């Protein structure tokens, strides 16, 4: 769905990139080709390319119109950025801002930017290159950045975090996509529990990164959970024990994923992750021994 409502909150999907990212066992720790095989038919073709045996993935952002605010959740990989640790997302030249415009928004219209965490593919459009400098792409926006992730990824603190799983993949990201926003005075470093707007709260969802937050939207009795990278693929609804290979704290990431699925099922919430293909979101049903995704149109 490219546009939907959660009560009185209207949501627009803005796409940046799509492609075959990796085989299931290449992205999901603990998954094997044999373990994925029972799900191949269910997830082909929207979420899985059977012929290439690769997970089909998206980079996408969400714009929420809520209480007079326009809130942009996650900002993809960005254009023209040097990404030595993950070349597929380096030197991109996508029409993300055109897609944003077609959804109805110019950069000047965005009031609040929220980054679920400070990984390469969630902060890229925080900045654009102007006059040879990386500058805030949304000049009027307050950027809400998880304080715990800012501490974790700030290169000045590298000696305190010698074991970062994502250090190579996230190289250059803080410098070109986080630091310029802070230097421009546009950033607000936020903690779990931060209220973005009436009915919109950032809750801690640690594990993938230590500061990862999800955004809970509640309006007129309806709920949605914008969960970033708590899940990368819907097969993880069936197998919450399968982390992405990029998760910093595997045990914490599994615990968070299970808790989020539990919460989504209890609230009958829309679960809106960052990278799902197909319908880009689902609801979650509790089963006798776990969870199952429910895809609605
Ligand atoms: Zn991601």
mmCIF file of C-alpha atoms and ligand atoms in Angstrom:
data_model
loop_
_atom_site.group_PDB
_atom_site.id
_atom_site.type_symbol
_atom_site.label_atom_id
_atom_site.label_comp_id
_atom_site.label_asym_id
_atom_site.label_seq_id
_atom_site.Cartn_x
_atom_site.Cartn_y
_atom_site.Cartn_z
ATOM 1 C CA UNK A 1 0.000 0.000 0.000
ATOM 2 C CA UNK A 2 1.373 3.390 -0.921
ATOM 3 C CA UNK A 3 -1.159 5.351 1.129
ATOM 4 C CA UNK A 4 -3.213 4.312 4.099
ATOM 5 C CA UNK A 5 -4.774 5.695 7.254
ATOM 6 C CA UNK A 6 -4.275 4.818 10.887
ATOM 7 C CA UNK A 7 -7.341 6.474 12.367
ATOM 8 C CA UNK A 8 -6.871 10.166 11.610
ATOM 9 C CA UNK A 9 -3.204 9.757 10.617
ATOM 10 C CA UNK A 10 -2.517 9.502 6.894
ATOM 11 C CA UNK A 11 0.605 7.605 5.838
ATOM 12 C CA UNK A 12 2.454 7.763 2.513
ATOM 13 C CA UNK A 13 5.106 5.294 1.372
ATOM 14 C CA UNK A 14 8.084 6.827 -0.418
ATOM 15 C CA UNK A 15 10.326 4.388 -2.216
ATOM 16 C CA UNK A 16 14.040 4.805 -2.733
ATOM 17 C CA UNK A 17 15.370 1.466 -4.036
ATOM 18 C CA UNK A 18 14.306 -2.110 -4.700
ATOM 19 C CA UNK A 19 16.270 -5.180 -5.618
ATOM 20 C CA UNK A 20 17.336 -8.723 -4.909
ATOM 21 C CA UNK A 21 19.455 -8.214 -1.827
ATOM 22 C CA UNK A 22 20.825 -11.570 -0.739
ATOM 23 C CA UNK A 23 19.894 -15.238 -0.433
ATOM 24 C CA UNK A 24 17.916 -15.953 2.751
ATOM 25 C CA UNK A 25 20.850 -17.685 4.398
ATOM 26 C CA UNK A 26 23.063 -14.730 3.442
ATOM 27 C CA UNK A 27 20.959 -12.153 5.300
ATOM 28 C CA UNK A 28 19.413 -14.197 8.096
ATOM 29 C CA UNK A 29 21.714 -15.802 10.654
ATOM 30 C CA UNK A 30 20.539 -19.351 11.429
ATOM 31 C CA UNK A 31 18.502 -19.692 8.241
ATOM 32 C CA UNK A 32 19.537 -22.344 5.713
ATOM 33 C CA UNK A 33 18.250 -23.029 2.184
ATOM 34 C CA UNK A 34 16.457 -26.108 3.545
ATOM 35 C CA UNK A 35 14.855 -24.161 6.404
ATOM 36 C CA UNK A 36 13.657 -21.428 4.041
ATOM 37 C CA UNK A 37 12.304 -23.833 1.406
ATOM 38 C CA UNK A 38 8.849 -24.342 3.024
ATOM 39 C CA UNK A 39 8.205 -20.586 2.734
ATOM 40 C CA UNK A 40 9.495 -20.084 -0.824
ATOM 41 C CA UNK A 41 6.091 -20.392 -2.503
ATOM 42 C CA UNK A 42 4.304 -18.152 0.010
ATOM 43 C CA UNK A 43 6.819 -15.330 -0.376
ATOM 44 C CA UNK A 44 7.375 -15.552 -4.152
ATOM 45 C CA UNK A 45 7.402 -13.257 -6.044
ATOM 46 C CA UNK A 46 6.718 -10.213 -3.825
ATOM 47 C CA UNK A 47 9.202 -10.999 -1.085
ATOM 48 C CA UNK A 48 11.472 -13.616 -2.650
ATOM 49 C CA UNK A 49 12.865 -14.272 -6.125
ATOM 50 C CA UNK A 50 12.554 -18.006 -6.569
ATOM 51 C CA UNK A 51 14.670 -18.155 -9.745
ATOM 52 C CA UNK A 52 17.596 -16.308 -8.179
ATOM 53 C CA UNK A 53 17.014 -17.608 -4.629
ATOM 54 C CA UNK A 54 17.297 -14.099 -3.223
ATOM 55 C CA UNK A 55 15.206 -12.044 -0.839
ATOM 56 C CA UNK A 56 13.521 -9.151 -2.599
ATOM 57 C CA UNK A 57 14.044 -6.007 -0.537
ATOM 58 C CA UNK A 58 13.126 -2.343 -0.561
ATOM 59 C CA UNK A 59 14.491 0.851 0.856
ATOM 60 C CA UNK A 60 11.444 2.929 1.703
ATOM 61 C CA UNK A 61 10.442 5.785 3.958
ATOM 62 C CA UNK A 62 7.124 6.788 5.432
ATOM 63 C CA UNK A 63 5.578 10.246 5.670
ATOM 64 C CA UNK A 64 2.899 10.638 8.324
ATOM 65 C CA UNK A 65 0.456 13.525 8.385
ATOM 66 C CA UNK A 66 -0.543 13.813 12.017
ATOM 67 C CA UNK A 67 -1.901 16.708 13.992
ATOM 68 C CA UNK A 68 -0.695 19.261 11.448
ATOM 69 C CA UNK A 69 2.825 17.790 11.362
ATOM 70 C CA UNK A 70 4.531 16.007 8.498
ATOM 71 C CA UNK A 71 6.763 13.343 9.953
ATOM 72 C CA UNK A 72 9.310 11.476 7.813
ATOM 73 C CA UNK A 73 10.267 8.111 9.302
ATOM 74 C CA UNK A 74 13.666 6.775 8.148
ATOM 75 C CA UNK A 75 15.587 8.314 5.297
ATOM 76 C CA UNK A 76 17.108 5.476 3.264
ATOM 77 C CA UNK A 77 20.609 5.404 1.815
ATOM 78 C CA UNK A 78 20.847 8.816 0.137
ATOM 79 C CA UNK A 79 22.531 9.897 -3.076
ATOM 80 C CA UNK A 80 26.172 10.286 -4.002
ATOM 81 C CA UNK A 81 27.547 8.887 -0.733
ATOM 82 C CA UNK A 82 30.803 6.980 -0.427
ATOM 83 C CA UNK A 83 30.009 3.554 1.010
ATOM 84 C CA UNK A 84 33.168 1.430 0.914
ATOM 85 C CA UNK A 85 31.658 -1.154 3.283
ATOM 86 C CA UNK A 86 28.533 -1.819 1.202
ATOM 87 C CA UNK A 87 29.046 -0.683 -2.403
ATOM 88 C CA UNK A 88 25.479 -1.565 -3.486
ATOM 89 C CA UNK A 89 24.307 1.502 -1.550
ATOM 90 C CA UNK A 90 27.207 3.759 -2.501
ATOM 91 C CA UNK A 91 27.040 6.508 -5.118
ATOM 92 C CA UNK A 92 23.317 6.019 -5.600
ATOM 93 C CA UNK A 93 21.484 8.416 -7.880
ATOM 94 C CA UNK A 94 17.840 7.658 -7.147
ATOM 95 C CA UNK A 95 14.783 9.852 -7.582
ATOM 96 C CA UNK A 96 13.795 9.665 -3.912
ATOM 97 C CA UNK A 97 13.042 13.397 -3.710
ATOM 98 C CA UNK A 98 10.933 13.076 -6.872
ATOM 99 C CA UNK A 99 9.019 10.216 -5.274
ATOM 100 C CA UNK A 100 8.555 12.346 -2.152
ATOM 101 C CA UNK A 101 7.235 15.167 -4.338
ATOM 102 C CA UNK A 102 4.851 12.805 -6.123
ATOM 103 C CA UNK A 103 3.562 11.740 -2.697
ATOM 104 C CA UNK A 104 2.806 15.419 -2.140
ATOM 105 C CA UNK A 105 5.768 16.754 -0.191
ATOM 106 C CA UNK A 106 8.691 19.049 -0.892
ATOM 107 C CA UNK A 107 11.742 18.944 1.417
ATOM 108 C CA UNK A 108 10.588 22.234 2.949
ATOM 109 C CA UNK A 109 7.298 20.600 3.985
ATOM 110 C CA UNK A 110 8.849 18.084 6.388
ATOM 111 C CA UNK A 111 8.512 19.172 10.024
ATOM 112 C CA UNK A 112 10.051 16.180 11.786
ATOM 113 C CA UNK A 113 12.511 13.502 10.673
ATOM 114 C CA UNK A 114 12.746 10.342 12.769
ATOM 115 C CA UNK A 115 15.565 7.828 12.300
ATOM 116 C CA UNK A 116 14.765 4.407 13.778
ATOM 117 C CA UNK A 117 18.508 3.841 14.138
ATOM 118 C CA UNK A 118 21.714 5.235 12.695
ATOM 119 C CA UNK A 119 22.557 2.607 10.082
ATOM 120 C CA UNK A 120 23.546 3.492 6.529
ATOM 121 C CA UNK A 121 20.124 2.722 5.026
ATOM 122 C CA UNK A 122 18.082 4.750 7.552
ATOM 123 C CA UNK A 123 19.881 8.094 7.625
ATOM 124 C CA UNK A 124 21.044 8.689 4.055
ATOM 125 C CA UNK A 125 18.582 11.382 3.006
ATOM 126 C CA UNK A 126 19.201 13.259 6.245
ATOM 127 C CA UNK A 127 21.633 15.249 4.124
ATOM 128 C CA UNK A 128 22.275 16.302 0.554
ATOM 129 C CA UNK A 129 25.421 17.732 -0.987
ATOM 130 C CA UNK A 130 25.140 21.495 -1.518
ATOM 131 C CA UNK A 131 28.059 23.800 -2.235
ATOM 132 C CA UNK A 132 30.382 20.862 -1.641
ATOM 133 C CA UNK A 133 29.077 20.288 1.885
ATOM 134 C CA UNK A 134 26.649 17.772 3.363
ATOM 135 C CA UNK A 135 23.727 19.798 4.662
ATOM 136 C CA UNK A 136 20.310 18.935 6.118
ATOM 137 C CA UNK A 137 18.042 17.870 3.249
ATOM 138 C CA UNK A 138 14.933 18.981 5.137
ATOM 139 C CA UNK A 139 15.905 22.472 6.217
ATOM 140 C CA UNK A 140 12.904 23.174 8.445
ATOM 141 C CA UNK A 141 12.792 19.790 10.154
ATOM 142 C CA UNK A 142 13.730 18.766 13.640
ATOM 143 C CA UNK A 143 15.682 15.522 13.336
ATOM 144 C CA UNK A 144 14.938 13.056 16.139
ATOM 145 C CA UNK A 145 17.948 10.749 16.449
ATOM 146 C CA UNK A 146 18.236 7.983 19.059
ATOM 147 C CA UNK A 147 20.714 9.233 21.642
ATOM 148 C CA UNK A 148 21.990 5.732 22.425
ATOM 149 C CA UNK A 149 22.829 5.143 18.750
ATOM 150 C CA UNK A 150 24.478 8.549 18.451
ATOM 151 C CA UNK A 151 26.749 7.587 21.322
ATOM 152 C CA UNK A 152 27.388 4.138 19.818
ATOM 153 C CA UNK A 153 28.165 5.221 16.237
ATOM 154 C CA UNK A 154 29.993 8.467 16.926
ATOM 155 C CA UNK A 155 33.559 7.745 15.712
ATOM 156 C CA UNK A 156 34.871 9.793 18.639
ATOM 157 C CA UNK A 157 33.619 6.987 20.908
ATOM 158 C CA UNK A 158 35.023 4.093 18.852
ATOM 159 C CA UNK A 159 37.424 2.984 21.593
ATOM 160 C CA UNK A 160 34.467 2.321 23.918
ATOM 161 C CA UNK A 161 32.796 0.036 21.359
ATOM 162 C CA UNK A 162 35.567 -2.147 19.916
ATOM 163 C CA UNK A 163 33.259 -5.002 18.859
ATOM 164 C CA UNK A 164 30.801 -3.289 16.501
ATOM 165 C CA UNK A 165 29.305 -5.784 14.024
ATOM 166 C CA UNK A 166 28.390 -2.965 11.657
ATOM 167 C CA UNK A 167 31.542 -0.884 11.804
ATOM 168 C CA UNK A 168 32.722 -1.628 8.255
ATOM 169 C CA UNK A 169 29.259 -1.459 6.699
ATOM 170 C CA UNK A 170 28.508 1.811 8.484
ATOM 171 C CA UNK A 171 31.805 3.494 7.544
ATOM 172 C CA UNK A 172 31.466 7.197 6.636
ATOM 173 C CA UNK A 173 27.782 7.257 7.627
ATOM 174 C CA UNK A 174 28.048 9.254 10.841
ATOM 175 C CA UNK A 175 30.301 11.806 9.179
ATOM 176 C CA UNK A 176 28.129 12.559 6.141
ATOM 177 C CA UNK A 177 24.603 11.853 7.411
ATOM 178 C CA UNK A 178 24.532 12.460 11.185
ATOM 179 C CA UNK A 179 27.249 14.933 12.139
ATOM 180 C CA UNK A 180 26.125 17.631 9.652
ATOM 181 C CA UNK A 181 22.599 17.596 11.091
ATOM 182 C CA UNK A 182 23.957 17.993 14.616
ATOM 183 C CA UNK A 183 26.369 20.727 13.492
ATOM 184 C CA UNK A 184 23.490 22.609 11.863
ATOM 185 C CA UNK A 185 21.587 22.597 15.165
ATOM 186 C CA UNK A 186 18.711 20.563 13.708
ATOM 187 C CA UNK A 187 19.152 17.374 15.763
ATOM 188 C CA UNK A 188 17.404 16.368 18.953
ATOM 189 C CA UNK A 189 18.947 13.303 20.598
ATOM 190 C CA UNK A 190 16.002 11.373 21.994
ATOM 191 C CA UNK A 191 15.474 8.541 24.475
ATOM 192 C CA UNK A 192 12.868 5.744 24.451
ATOM 193 C CA UNK A 193 9.486 7.133 25.501
ATOM 194 C CA UNK A 194 9.907 10.298 23.459
ATOM 195 C CA UNK A 195 6.551 11.701 22.341
ATOM 196 C CA UNK A 196 6.734 12.847 18.711
ATOM 197 C CA UNK A 197 3.144 14.097 18.555
ATOM 198 C CA UNK A 198 -0.188 13.300 20.148
ATOM 199 C CA UNK A 199 -0.516 9.479 19.954
ATOM 200 C CA UNK A 200 2.924 8.969 18.397
ATOM 201 C CA UNK A 201 5.655 7.642 20.679
ATOM 202 C CA UNK A 202 9.168 6.290 20.134
ATOM 203 C CA UNK A 203 9.736 3.116 22.143
ATOM 204 C CA UNK A 204 13.025 1.312 22.676
ATOM 205 C CA UNK A 205 13.536 -1.687 20.367
ATOM 206 C CA UNK A 206 17.198 -2.538 20.967
ATOM 207 C CA UNK A 207 19.280 -5.365 19.604
ATOM 208 C CA UNK A 208 19.700 -4.650 15.900
ATOM 209 C CA UNK A 209 21.507 -1.587 17.186
ATOM 210 C CA UNK A 210 21.586 -0.557 20.858
ATOM 211 C CA UNK A 211 19.559 2.616 20.302
ATOM 212 C CA UNK A 212 17.024 1.289 17.795
ATOM 213 C CA UNK A 213 13.525 2.688 18.383
ATOM 214 C CA UNK A 214 10.140 1.839 16.938
ATOM 215 C CA UNK A 215 7.376 4.368 16.412
ATOM 216 C CA UNK A 216 3.984 3.472 17.866
ATOM 217 C CA UNK A 217 1.106 5.333 16.243
ATOM 218 C CA UNK A 218 -2.317 5.206 17.885
ATOM 219 C CA UNK A 219 -5.277 7.109 16.479
ATOM 220 C CA UNK A 220 -9.019 6.567 16.946
ATOM 221 C CA UNK A 221 -8.395 3.085 18.342
ATOM 222 C CA UNK A 222 -6.181 1.961 15.474
ATOM 223 C CA UNK A 223 -2.523 1.068 15.910
ATOM 224 C CA UNK A 224 0.585 0.821 13.772
ATOM 225 C CA UNK A 225 4.133 -0.051 14.720
ATOM 226 C CA UNK A 226 6.832 1.380 12.446
ATOM 227 C CA UNK A 227 9.548 -1.065 13.399
ATOM 228 C CA UNK A 228 12.523 -0.212 11.195
ATOM 229 C CA UNK A 229 14.885 -3.185 11.206
ATOM 230 C CA UNK A 230 13.347 -5.215 14.031
ATOM 231 C CA UNK A 231 12.455 -7.448 11.080
ATOM 232 C CA UNK A 232 13.942 -7.425 7.589
ATOM 233 C CA UNK A 233 11.688 -10.046 6.000
ATOM 234 C CA UNK A 234 8.264 -11.522 6.823
ATOM 235 C CA UNK A 235 9.748 -15.019 7.221
ATOM 236 C CA UNK A 236 11.059 -13.679 10.555
ATOM 237 C CA UNK A 237 7.449 -13.546 11.795
ATOM 238 C CA UNK A 238 7.514 -17.348 11.574
ATOM 239 C CA UNK A 239 11.138 -17.475 12.765
ATOM 240 C CA UNK A 240 11.805 -14.620 15.205
ATOM 241 C CA UNK A 241 15.004 -16.402 16.183
ATOM 242 C CA UNK A 242 16.519 -15.595 12.768
ATOM 243 C CA UNK A 243 18.401 -12.335 13.190
ATOM 244 C CA UNK A 244 19.861 -10.320 10.380
ATOM 245 C CA UNK A 245 23.615 -10.705 10.123
ATOM 246 C CA UNK A 246 23.838 -6.988 10.979
ATOM 247 C CA UNK A 247 22.305 -7.261 14.469
ATOM 248 C CA UNK A 248 24.715 -5.954 17.124
ATOM 249 C CA UNK A 249 23.308 -7.966 20.064
ATOM 250 C CA UNK A 250 21.794 -11.230 18.813
ATOM 251 C CA UNK A 251 20.075 -12.268 22.069
ATOM 252 C CA UNK A 252 18.581 -8.821 22.595
ATOM 253 C CA UNK A 253 17.476 -8.599 18.946
ATOM 254 C CA UNK A 254 15.597 -11.917 19.258
ATOM 255 C CA UNK A 255 13.947 -10.844 22.506
ATOM 256 C CA UNK A 256 12.887 -7.515 21.008
ATOM 257 C CA UNK A 257 11.531 -9.171 17.853
ATOM 258 C CA UNK A 258 9.407 -11.595 19.876
ATOM 259 C CA UNK A 259 8.134 -8.804 22.122
ATOM 260 C CA UNK A 260 7.227 -6.642 19.129
ATOM 261 C CA UNK A 261 5.387 -9.499 17.412
ATOM 262 C CA UNK A 262 3.517 -10.196 20.650
ATOM 263 C CA UNK A 263 2.549 -6.542 20.906
ATOM 264 C CA UNK A 264 1.493 -6.307 17.249
ATOM 265 C CA UNK A 265 -0.725 -9.376 17.661
ATOM 266 C CA UNK A 266 -2.260 -8.092 20.909
ATOM 267 C CA UNK A 267 -3.029 -4.660 19.454
ATOM 268 C CA UNK A 268 -4.005 -5.952 16.000
ATOM 269 C CA UNK A 269 -1.505 -3.335 14.856
ATOM 270 C CA UNK A 270 -0.182 -2.838 11.361
ATOM 271 C CA UNK A 271 3.461 -3.861 11.426
ATOM 272 C CA UNK A 272 5.383 -1.546 9.111
ATOM 273 C CA UNK A 273 9.067 -2.476 8.696
ATOM 274 C CA UNK A 274 11.661 -0.668 6.616
ATOM 275 C CA UNK A 275 12.478 -3.267 3.999
ATOM 276 C CA UNK A 276 9.476 -5.499 3.303
ATOM 277 C CA UNK A 277 8.593 -6.062 -0.354
ATOM 278 C CA UNK A 278 5.136 -7.164 -1.493
ATOM 279 C CA UNK A 279 2.517 -5.220 0.433
ATOM 280 C CA UNK A 280 5.273 -3.648 2.565
ATOM 281 C CA UNK A 281 3.469 -4.359 5.854
ATOM 282 C CA UNK A 282 1.380 -6.966 7.617
ATOM 283 C CA UNK A 283 -0.555 -7.734 10.731
ATOM 284 C CA UNK A 284 0.518 -10.493 13.089
ATOM 285 C CA UNK A 285 -1.535 -13.435 14.312
ATOM 286 C CA UNK A 286 -0.544 -15.471 17.341
ATOM 287 C CA UNK A 287 -0.552 -19.208 16.595
ATOM 288 C CA UNK A 288 -0.357 -22.212 18.940
ATOM 289 C CA UNK A 289 3.428 -22.165 18.770
ATOM 290 C CA UNK A 290 4.409 -18.714 17.544
ATOM 291 C CA UNK A 291 3.279 -16.106 15.062
ATOM 292 C CA UNK A 292 2.132 -15.833 11.449
ATOM 293 C CA UNK A 293 1.958 -12.802 9.159
ATOM 294 C CA UNK A 294 -1.440 -11.686 7.885
ATOM 295 C CA UNK A 295 -1.290 -9.719 4.661
ATOM 296 C CA UNK A 296 -4.199 -7.421 3.995
ATOM 297 C CA UNK A 297 -5.007 -5.381 0.941
HETATM 298 ZN ZN1 LIG B 1 17.899 -1.336 7.314
#
